[in-house]
JSON list of C-alpha atoms and ligand atoms in Angstrom, two decimals:
[
{"chain": "V", "resi": 95, "resn": "MET", "atom": "CA", "xyz": [50.48, 44.21, 88.67]},
{"chain": "V", "resi": 96, "resn": "ARG", "atom": "CA", "xyz": [46.72, 44.34, 89.90]},
{"chain": "V", "resi": 97, "resn": "THR", "atom": "CA", "xyz": [45.34, 46.41, 87.35]},
{"chain": "V", "resi": 98, "resn": "ARG", "atom": "CA", "xyz": [42.57, 48.11, 89.85]},
{"chain": "V", "resi": 99, "resn": "ILE", "atom": "CA", "xyz": [45.71, 50.27, 90.46]},
{"chain": "V", "resi": 100, "resn": "ILE", "atom": "CA", "xyz": [46.60, 51.15, 87.63]},
{"chain": "V", "resi": 101, "resn": "PRO", "atom": "CA", "xyz": [45.15, 54.77, 86.34]},
{"chain": "V", "resi": 102, "resn": "THR", "atom": "CA", "xyz": [44.24, 55.43, 82.92]},
{"chain": "V", "resi": 103, "resn": "TYR", "atom": "CA", "xyz": [46.36, 58.58, 83.22]},
{"chain": "V", "resi": 104, "resn": "TYR", "atom": "CA", "xyz": [48.79, 60.63, 85.54]},
{"chain": "V", "resi": 105, "resn": "TYR", "atom": "CA", "xyz": [48.84, 64.31, 85.52]},
{"chain": "V", "resi": 106, "resn": "LYS", "atom": "CA", "xyz": [50.68, 66.13, 88.58]},
{"chain": "V", "resi": 107, "resn": "SER", "atom": "CA", "xyz": [47.66, 68.68, 89.23]},
{"chain": "V", "resi": 108, "resn": "VAL", "atom": "CA", "xyz": [44.33, 69.36, 87.78]},
{"chain": "V", "resi": 109, "resn": "ASP", "atom": "CA", "xyz": [45.40, 72.21, 86.05]},
{"chain": "V", "resi": 110, "resn": "LEU", "atom": "CA", "xyz": [47.61, 70.39, 83.97]},
{"chain": "V", "resi": 111, "resn": "ILE", "atom": "CA", "xyz": [44.95, 68.05, 82.72]},
{"chain": "V", "resi": 112, "resn": "GLU", "atom": "CA", "xyz": [43.97, 68.29, 79.17]},
{"chain": "V", "resi": 113, "resn": "VAL", "atom": "CA", "xyz": [41.00, 69.16, 79.28]},
{"chain": "V", "resi": 114, "resn": "ASP", "atom": "CA", "xyz": [40.27, 69.48, 75.24]},
{"chain": "V", "resi": 115, "resn": "LYS", "atom": "CA", "xyz": [41.97, 66.12, 74.41]},
{"chain": "V", "resi": 116, "resn": "LEU", "atom": "CA", "xyz": [39.45, 64.64, 76.77]},
{"chain": "V", "resi": 117, "resn": "ALA", "atom": "CA", "xyz": [36.81, 66.46, 74.73]},
{"chain": "V", "resi": 118, "resn": "LYS", "atom": "CA", "xyz": [38.41, 64.77, 71.83]},
{"chain": "V", "resi": 119, "resn": "LEU", "atom": "CA", "xyz": [38.55, 61.85, 73.09]},
{"chain": "V", "resi": 120, "resn": "GLY", "atom": "CA", "xyz": [34.64, 61.74, 74.10]},
{"chain": "V", "resi": 121, "resn": "TYR", "atom": "CA", "xyz": [34.43, 62.47, 77.92]},
{"chain": "V", "resi": 122, "resn": "LYS", "atom": "CA", "xyz": [31.78, 64.04, 79.01]},
{"chain": "V", "resi": 123, "resn": "TYR", "atom": "CA", "xyz": [31.43, 63.61, 82.78]},
{"chain": "V", "resi": 124, "resn": "ALA", "atom": "CA", "xyz": [34.21, 63.80, 84.85]},
{"chain": "V", "resi": 125, "resn": "LEU", "atom": "CA", "xyz": [33.52, 62.64, 88.21]},
{"chain": "V", "resi": 126, "resn": "VAL", "atom": "CA", "xyz": [36.05, 64.82, 90.85]},
{"chain": "V", "resi": 127, "resn": "ASP", "atom": "CA", "xyz": [37.61, 63.98, 94.19]},
{"chain": "V", "resi": 128, "resn": "LEU", "atom": "CA", "xyz": [37.46, 67.16, 96.50]},
{"chain": "V", "resi": 129, "resn": "ASP", "atom": "CA", "xyz": [40.01, 67.32, 99.29]},
{"chain": "V", "resi": 130, "resn": "ASN", "atom": "CA", "xyz": [43.78, 67.28, 98.16]},
{"chain": "V", "resi": 131, "resn": "THR", "atom": "CA", "xyz": [42.60, 67.01, 94.07]},
{"chain": "V", "resi": 132, "resn": "LEU", "atom": "CA", "xyz": [40.23, 69.98, 93.61]},
{"chain": "V", "resi": 133, "resn": "THR", "atom": "CA", "xyz": [41.43, 71.89, 96.39]},
{"chain": "V", "resi": 134, "resn": "GLY", "atom": "CA", "xyz": [43.92, 71.38, 99.57]},
{"chain": "V", "resi": 135, "resn": "PHE", "atom": "CA", "xyz": [42.29, 69.67, 102.30]},
{"chain": "V", "resi": 136, "resn": "HIS", "atom": "CA", "xyz": [40.07, 71.89, 104.64]},
{"chain": "V", "resi": 137, "resn": "HIS", "atom": "CA", "xyz": [39.95, 74.51, 101.73]},
{"chain": "V", "resi": 138, "resn": "ALA", "atom": "CA", "xyz": [36.40, 75.80, 101.99]},
{"chain": "V", "resi": 139, "resn": "HIS", "atom": "CA", "xyz": [37.00, 77.46, 98.73]},
{"chain": "V", "resi": 140, "resn": "ILE", "atom": "CA", "xyz": [38.42, 76.67, 95.35]},
{"chain": "V", "resi": 141, "resn": "ASN", "atom": "CA", "xyz": [41.85, 78.05, 94.52]},
{"chain": "V", "resi": 142, "resn": "SER", "atom": "CA", "xyz": [43.40, 79.25, 91.15]},
{"chain": "V", "resi": 143, "resn": "LYS", "atom": "CA", "xyz": [44.21, 75.70, 89.84]},
{"chain": "V", "resi": 144, "resn": "GLY", "atom": "CA", "xyz": [40.93, 73.89, 90.90]},
{"chain": "V", "resi": 145, "resn": "GLN", "atom": "CA", "xyz": [39.23, 76.91, 89.14]},
{"chain": "V", "resi": 146, "resn": "LYS", "atom": "CA", "xyz": [41.38, 76.58, 86.04]},
{"chain": "V", "resi": 147, "resn": "PHE", "atom": "CA", "xyz": [40.38, 73.09, 85.61]},
{"chain": "V", "resi": 148, "resn": "LEU", "atom": "CA", "xyz": [36.38, 73.90, 85.83]},
{"chain": "V", "resi": 149, "resn": "ASP", "atom": "CA", "xyz": [36.67, 76.68, 83.46]},
{"chain": "V", "resi": 150, "resn": "ALA", "atom": "CA", "xyz": [38.58, 74.16, 81.08]},
{"chain": "V", "resi": 151, "resn": "CYS", "atom": "CA", "xyz": [35.62, 71.58, 81.67]},
{"chain": "V", "resi": 152, "resn": "LYS", "atom": "CA", "xyz": [32.59, 73.97, 80.96]},
{"chain": "V", "resi": 153, "resn": "LYS", "atom": "CA", "xyz": [34.31, 75.48, 77.83]},
{"chain": "V", "resi": 154, "resn": "TYR", "atom": "CA", "xyz": [34.67, 71.59, 76.43]},
{"chain": "V", "resi": 155, "resn": "ASP", "atom": "CA", "xyz": [31.10, 71.05, 77.85]},
{"chain": "V", "resi": 156, "resn": "ILE", "atom": "CA", "xyz": [32.43, 68.57, 79.98]},
{"chain": "V", "resi": 157, "resn": "GLN", "atom": "CA", "xyz": [30.11, 68.73, 83.50]},
{"chain": "V", "resi": 158, "resn": "VAL", "atom": "CA", "xyz": [32.04, 68.16, 86.70]},
{"chain": "V", "resi": 159, "resn": "PHE", "atom": "CA", "xyz": [30.21, 65.98, 89.64]},
{"chain": "V", "resi": 160, "resn": "VAL", "atom": "CA", "xyz": [32.11, 66.37, 93.21]},
{"chain": "V", "resi": 161, "resn": "VAL", "atom": "CA", "xyz": [32.72, 62.30, 95.12]},
{"chain": "V", "resi": 162, "resn": "SER", "atom": "CA", "xyz": [33.77, 62.57, 98.08]},
{"chain": "V", "resi": 163, "resn": "ASN", "atom": "CA", "xyz": [34.44, 60.47, 101.02]},
{"chain": "V", "resi": 164, "resn": "ASN", "atom": "CA", "xyz": [33.88, 63.91, 103.55]},
{"chain": "V", "resi": 165, "resn": "LYS", "atom": "CA", "xyz": [30.81, 64.42, 105.30]},
{"chain": "V", "resi": 166, "resn": "GLU", "atom": "CA", "xyz": [28.04, 66.76, 103.77]},
{"chain": "V", "resi": 167, "resn": "SER", "atom": "CA", "xyz": [28.58, 69.86, 105.34]},
{"chain": "V", "resi": 168, "resn": "ARG", "atom": "CA", "xyz": [32.28, 70.01, 104.10]},
{"chain": "V", "resi": 169, "resn": "VAL", "atom": "CA", "xyz": [31.35, 68.90, 100.70]},
{"chain": "V", "resi": 170, "resn": "LYS", "atom": "CA", "xyz": [28.03, 71.43, 100.94]},
{"chain": "V", "resi": 171, "resn": "GLU", "atom": "CA", "xyz": [30.00, 73.97, 101.49]},
{"chain": "V", "resi": 172, "resn": "PHE", "atom": "CA", "xyz": [32.61, 73.95, 98.44]},
{"chain": "V", "resi": 173, "resn": "CYS", "atom": "CA", "xyz": [30.40, 72.58, 96.01]},
{"chain": "V", "resi": 174, "resn": "ASP", "atom": "CA", "xyz": [27.42, 74.77, 96.23]},
{"chain": "V", "resi": 175, "resn": "PRO", "atom": "CA", "xyz": [28.58, 78.60, 95.70]},
{"chain": "V", "resi": 176, "resn": "LEU", "atom": "CA", "xyz": [29.92, 76.77, 92.26]},
{"chain": "V", "resi": 177, "resn": "ASN", "atom": "CA", "xyz": [27.05, 75.12, 91.19]},
{"chain": "V", "resi": 178, "resn": "LEU", "atom": "CA", "xyz": [28.54, 71.64, 91.71]},
{"chain": "V", "resi": 179, "resn": "LYS", "atom": "CA", "xyz": [26.57, 68.43, 92.26]},
{"chain": "V", "resi": 180, "resn": "TYR", "atom": "CA", "xyz": [28.44, 66.25, 94.53]},
{"chain": "V", "resi": 181, "resn": "ILE", "atom": "CA", "xyz": [28.22, 62.79, 96.67]},
{"chain": "V", "resi": 182, "resn": "PHE", "atom": "CA", "xyz": [29.31, 63.06, 100.24]},
{"chain": "V", "resi": 183, "resn": "HIS", "atom": "CA", "xyz": [30.08, 60.29, 102.36]},
{"chain": "V", "resi": 184, "resn": "SER", "atom": "CA", "xyz": [30.96, 58.11, 99.04]},
{"chain": "V", "resi": 185, "resn": "GLU", "atom": "CA", "xyz": [32.59, 55.36, 100.48]},
{"chain": "V", "resi": 186, "resn": "LYS", "atom": "CA", "xyz": [35.20, 54.76, 97.77]},
{"chain": "V", "resi": 187, "resn": "PRO", "atom": "CA", "xyz": [36.99, 52.39, 97.35]},
{"chain": "V", "resi": 188, "resn": "PHE", "atom": "CA", "xyz": [33.40, 50.71, 97.50]},
{"chain": "V", "resi": 189, "resn": "THR", "atom": "CA", "xyz": [31.33, 51.35, 94.43]},
{"chain": "V", "resi": 190, "resn": "LEU", "atom": "CA", "xyz": [27.63, 50.53, 95.55]},
{"chain": "V", "resi": 191, "resn": "LYS", "atom": "CA", "xyz": [26.74, 54.98, 96.04]},
{"chain": "V", "resi": 192, "resn": "ILE", "atom": "CA", "xyz": [28.47, 55.92, 93.51]},
{"chain": "V", "resi": 193, "resn": "ASN", "atom": "CA", "xyz": [27.03, 53.57, 91.22]},
{"chain": "V", "resi": 194, "resn": "HIS", "atom": "CA", "xyz": [23.85, 55.04, 92.81]},
{"chain": "V", "resi": 195, "resn": "PHE", "atom": "CA", "xyz": [24.48, 58.47, 91.84]},
{"chain": "V", "resi": 196, "resn": "ILE", "atom": "CA", "xyz": [25.70, 57.36, 88.18]},
{"chain": "V", "resi": 197, "resn": "LYS", "atom": "CA", "xyz": [22.29, 55.90, 87.85]},
{"chain": "V", "resi": 198, "resn": "ARG", "atom": "CA", "xyz": [20.45, 58.76, 89.18]},
{"chain": "V", "resi": 199, "resn": "ASN", "atom": "CA", "xyz": [22.06, 61.74, 87.63]},
{"chain": "V", "resi": 200, "resn": "ASN", "atom": "CA", "xyz": [21.74, 59.51, 84.04]},
{"chain": "V", "resi": 201, "resn": "ILE", "atom": "CA", "xyz": [25.85, 59.82, 83.98]},
{"chain": "V", "resi": 202, "resn": "ASP", "atom": "CA", "xyz": [26.81, 57.47, 80.74]},
{"chain": "V", "resi": 203, "resn": "LYS", "atom": "CA", "xyz": [29.72, 55.92, 82.13]},
{"chain": "V", "resi": 204, "resn": "ASN", "atom": "CA", "xyz": [31.55, 54.96, 78.96]},
{"chain": "V", "resi": 205, "resn": "LYS", "atom": "CA", "xyz": [32.06, 58.93, 78.52]},
{"chain": "V", "resi": 206, "resn": "THR", "atom": "CA", "xyz": [33.47, 59.31, 81.94]},
{"chain": "V", "resi": 207, "resn": "ILE", "atom": "CA", "xyz": [36.57, 59.79, 83.83]},
{"chain": "V", "resi": 208, "resn": "ALA", "atom": "CA", "xyz": [37.22, 59.98, 87.57]},
{"chain": "V", "resi": 209, "resn": "ILE", "atom": "CA", "xyz": [40.30, 62.35, 88.76]},
{"chain": "V", "resi": 210, "resn": "GLY", "atom": "CA", "xyz": [41.55, 61.81, 92.05]},
{"chain": "V", "resi": 211, "resn": "ASP", "atom": "CA", "xyz": [44.90, 61.73, 94.57]},
{"chain": "V", "resi": 212, "resn": "GLN", "atom": "CA", "xyz": [44.71, 58.76, 96.31]},
{"chain": "V", "resi": 213, "resn": "ILE", "atom": "CA", "xyz": [45.48, 55.31, 94.16]},
{"chain": "V", "resi": 214, "resn": "PHE", "atom": "CA", "xyz": [43.44, 53.16, 97.11]},
{"chain": "V", "resi": 215, "resn": "THR", "atom": "CA", "xyz": [40.40, 55.24, 97.05]},
{"chain": "V", "resi": 216, "resn": "ASP", "atom": "CA", "xyz": [40.04, 56.89, 93.85]},
{"chain": "V", "resi": 217, "resn": "ILE", "atom": "CA", "xyz": [41.49, 55.25, 91.27]},
{"chain": "V", "resi": 218, "resn": "TYR", "atom": "CA", "xyz": [40.67, 51.60, 92.73]},
{"chain": "V", "resi": 219, "resn": "ALA", "atom": "CA", "xyz": [37.16, 52.49, 92.74]},
{"chain": "V", "resi": 220, "resn": "ALA", "atom": "CA", "xyz": [36.72, 54.25, 89.29]},
{"chain": "V", "resi": 221, "resn": "ASN", "atom": "CA", "xyz": [38.55, 50.84, 88.15]},
{"chain": "V", "resi": 222, "resn": "CYS", "atom": "CA", "xyz": [35.75, 48.68, 89.42]},
{"chain": "V", "resi": 223, "resn": "LEU", "atom": "CA", "xyz": [33.35, 50.91, 88.12]},
{"chain": "V", "resi": 224, "resn": "ARG", "atom": "CA", "xyz": [35.19, 50.24, 84.52]},
{"chain": "V", "resi": 225, "resn": "ILE", "atom": "CA", "xyz": [35.54, 53.75, 84.80]},
{"chain": "V", "resi": 226, "resn": "LYS", "atom": "CA", "xyz": [38.67, 55.59, 83.05]},
{"chain": "V", "resi": 227, "resn": "SER", "atom": "CA", "xyz": [41.01, 57.47, 85.73]},
{"chain": "V", "resi": 228, "resn": "ILE", "atom": "CA", "xyz": [43.54, 60.11, 86.29]},
{"chain": "V", "resi": 229, "resn": "LEU", "atom": "CA", "xyz": [45.73, 60.03, 88.87]},
{"chain": "V", "resi": 230, "resn": "VAL", "atom": "CA", "xyz": [46.89, 63.31, 90.38]},
{"chain": "V", "resi": 231, "resn": "GLU", "atom": "CA", "xyz": [49.28, 64.48, 93.02]},
{"chain": "V", "resi": 232, "resn": "PRO", "atom": "CA", "xyz": [47.84, 65.82, 96.49]},
{"chain": "V", "resi": 233, "resn": "VAL", "atom": "CA", "xyz": [47.43, 69.55, 96.65]},
{"chain": "V", "resi": 234, "resn": "GLN", "atom": "CA", "xyz": [49.04, 69.66, 100.38]},
{"chain": "V", "resi": 235, "resn": "SER", "atom": "CA", "xyz": [50.64, 67.13, 102.67]},
{"chain": "V", "resi": 236, "resn": "LYS", "atom": "CA", "xyz": [48.00, 67.68, 105.37]},
{"chain": "V", "resi": 237, "resn": "ASP", "atom": "CA", "xyz": [45.28, 65.02, 105.39]},
{"chain": "V", "resi": 238, "resn": "LEU", "atom": "CA", "xyz": [42.71, 62.84, 107.33]},
{"chain": "V", "resi": 239, "resn": "ILE", "atom": "CA", "xyz": [44.84, 60.39, 109.82]},
{"chain": "V", "resi": 240, "resn": "LEU", "atom": "CA", "xyz": [44.06, 57.52, 108.33]},
{"chain": "V", "resi": 241, "resn": "THR", "atom": "CA", "xyz": [44.51, 59.22, 104.70]},
{"chain": "V", "resi": 242, "resn": "MET", "atom": "CA", "xyz": [47.80, 59.98, 105.79]},
{"chain": "V", "resi": 243, "resn": "ILE", "atom": "CA", "xyz": [48.32, 56.62, 106.58]},
{"chain": "V", "resi": 244, "resn": "ASN", "atom": "CA", "xyz": [47.02, 55.28, 103.44]},
{"chain": "V", "resi": 245, "resn": "ARG", "atom": "CA", "xyz": [49.95, 57.39, 101.58]},
{"chain": "V", "resi": 246, "resn": "LEU", "atom": "CA", "xyz": [52.73, 55.62, 102.49]},
{"chain": "V", "resi": 247, "resn": "ARG", "atom": "CA", "xyz": [51.25, 52.48, 100.77]},
{"chain": "V", "resi": 248, "resn": "ASP", "atom": "CA", "xyz": [50.51, 54.93, 98.03]},
{"chain": "V", "resi": 249, "resn": "LYS", "atom": "CA", "xyz": [53.66, 56.95, 97.14]},
{"chain": "V", "resi": 250, "resn": "LYS", "atom": "CA", "xyz": [55.43, 53.24, 97.58]},
{"chain": "V", "resi": 251, "resn": "ILE", "atom": "CA", "xyz": [52.83, 52.25, 94.44]},
{"chain": "V", "resi": 252, "resn": "ARG", "atom": "CA", "xyz": [53.48, 55.56, 92.74]},
{"chain": "V", "resi": 253, "resn": "LYS", "atom": "CA", "xyz": [56.84, 54.93, 92.52]},
{"chain": "V", "resi": 254, "resn": "ILE", "atom": "CA", "xyz": [56.77, 51.54, 90.92]},
{"chain": "V", "resi": 255, "resn": "LEU", "atom": "CA", "xyz": [54.36, 52.79, 88.68]},
{"chain": "V", "resi": 256, "resn": "LYS", "atom": "CA", "xyz": [56.49, 55.19, 87.46]},
{"chain": "V", "resi": 257, "resn": "ASP", "atom": "CA", "xyz": [59.24, 53.27, 86.90]},
{"chain": "V", "resi": 258, "resn": "LYS", "atom": "CA", "xyz": [57.00, 50.71, 84.87]},
{"chain": "V", "resi": 259, "resn": "GLY", "atom": "CA", "xyz": [56.45, 53.76, 82.77]},
{"chain": "V", "resi": 260, "resn": "LEU", "atom": "CA", "xyz": [52.20, 53.43, 83.69]},
{"chain": "V", "resi": 261, "resn": "LEU", "atom": "CA", "xyz": [51.94, 56.99, 84.94]},
{"chain": "V", "resi": 262, "resn": "LYS", "atom": "CA", "xyz": [51.71, 58.99, 81.64]},
{"chain": "V", "resi": 263, "resn": "GLY", "atom": "CA", "xyz": [49.50, 61.87, 80.31]},
{"chain": "V", "resi": 264, "resn": "ILE", "atom": "CA", "xyz": [46.88, 61.64, 77.05]},
{"chain": "V", "resi": 265, "resn": "GLU", "atom": "CA", "xyz": [49.36, 60.64, 74.24]},
{"chain": "L", "resi": 1129, "resn": "MG", "atom": "MG1", "xyz": [41.54, 63.05, 98.09]}
]
């Protein structure tokens, strides 16, 4: 099986991620997808699950950056009230822009966890960058048309990974 589609860890949603364990493992930075990870697709504001995750990161001193393929206005509107640094049009699964962002912000890749709801963009990019990752379930089924097509493939792979016992939380 191609290892680039295998996430390091799996949690059902961001609020269930054991941030205390991440901190214990030495993680200092989180590169988090926006749409259907931190909040629903086209939801302008954070929801309670997303907020719970951000609060935990703050408590355990993990700095959160939003990495989104969406356009600037969408990402800015969401991130600015939360004081989150972000990259828009990040072009996941390609890594060039994210790599520049990582260097510009002095992010140590060895202490970084990437979090997202899509295997073929979020997890694939993280593995190409040699960054550990967490796969979550999408917040809602609504999405961009292209993403919805990707989801069919994603669902199939997710089931295979699950059956092989490759979707697990931090032990
Ligand atoms: Mg997403």
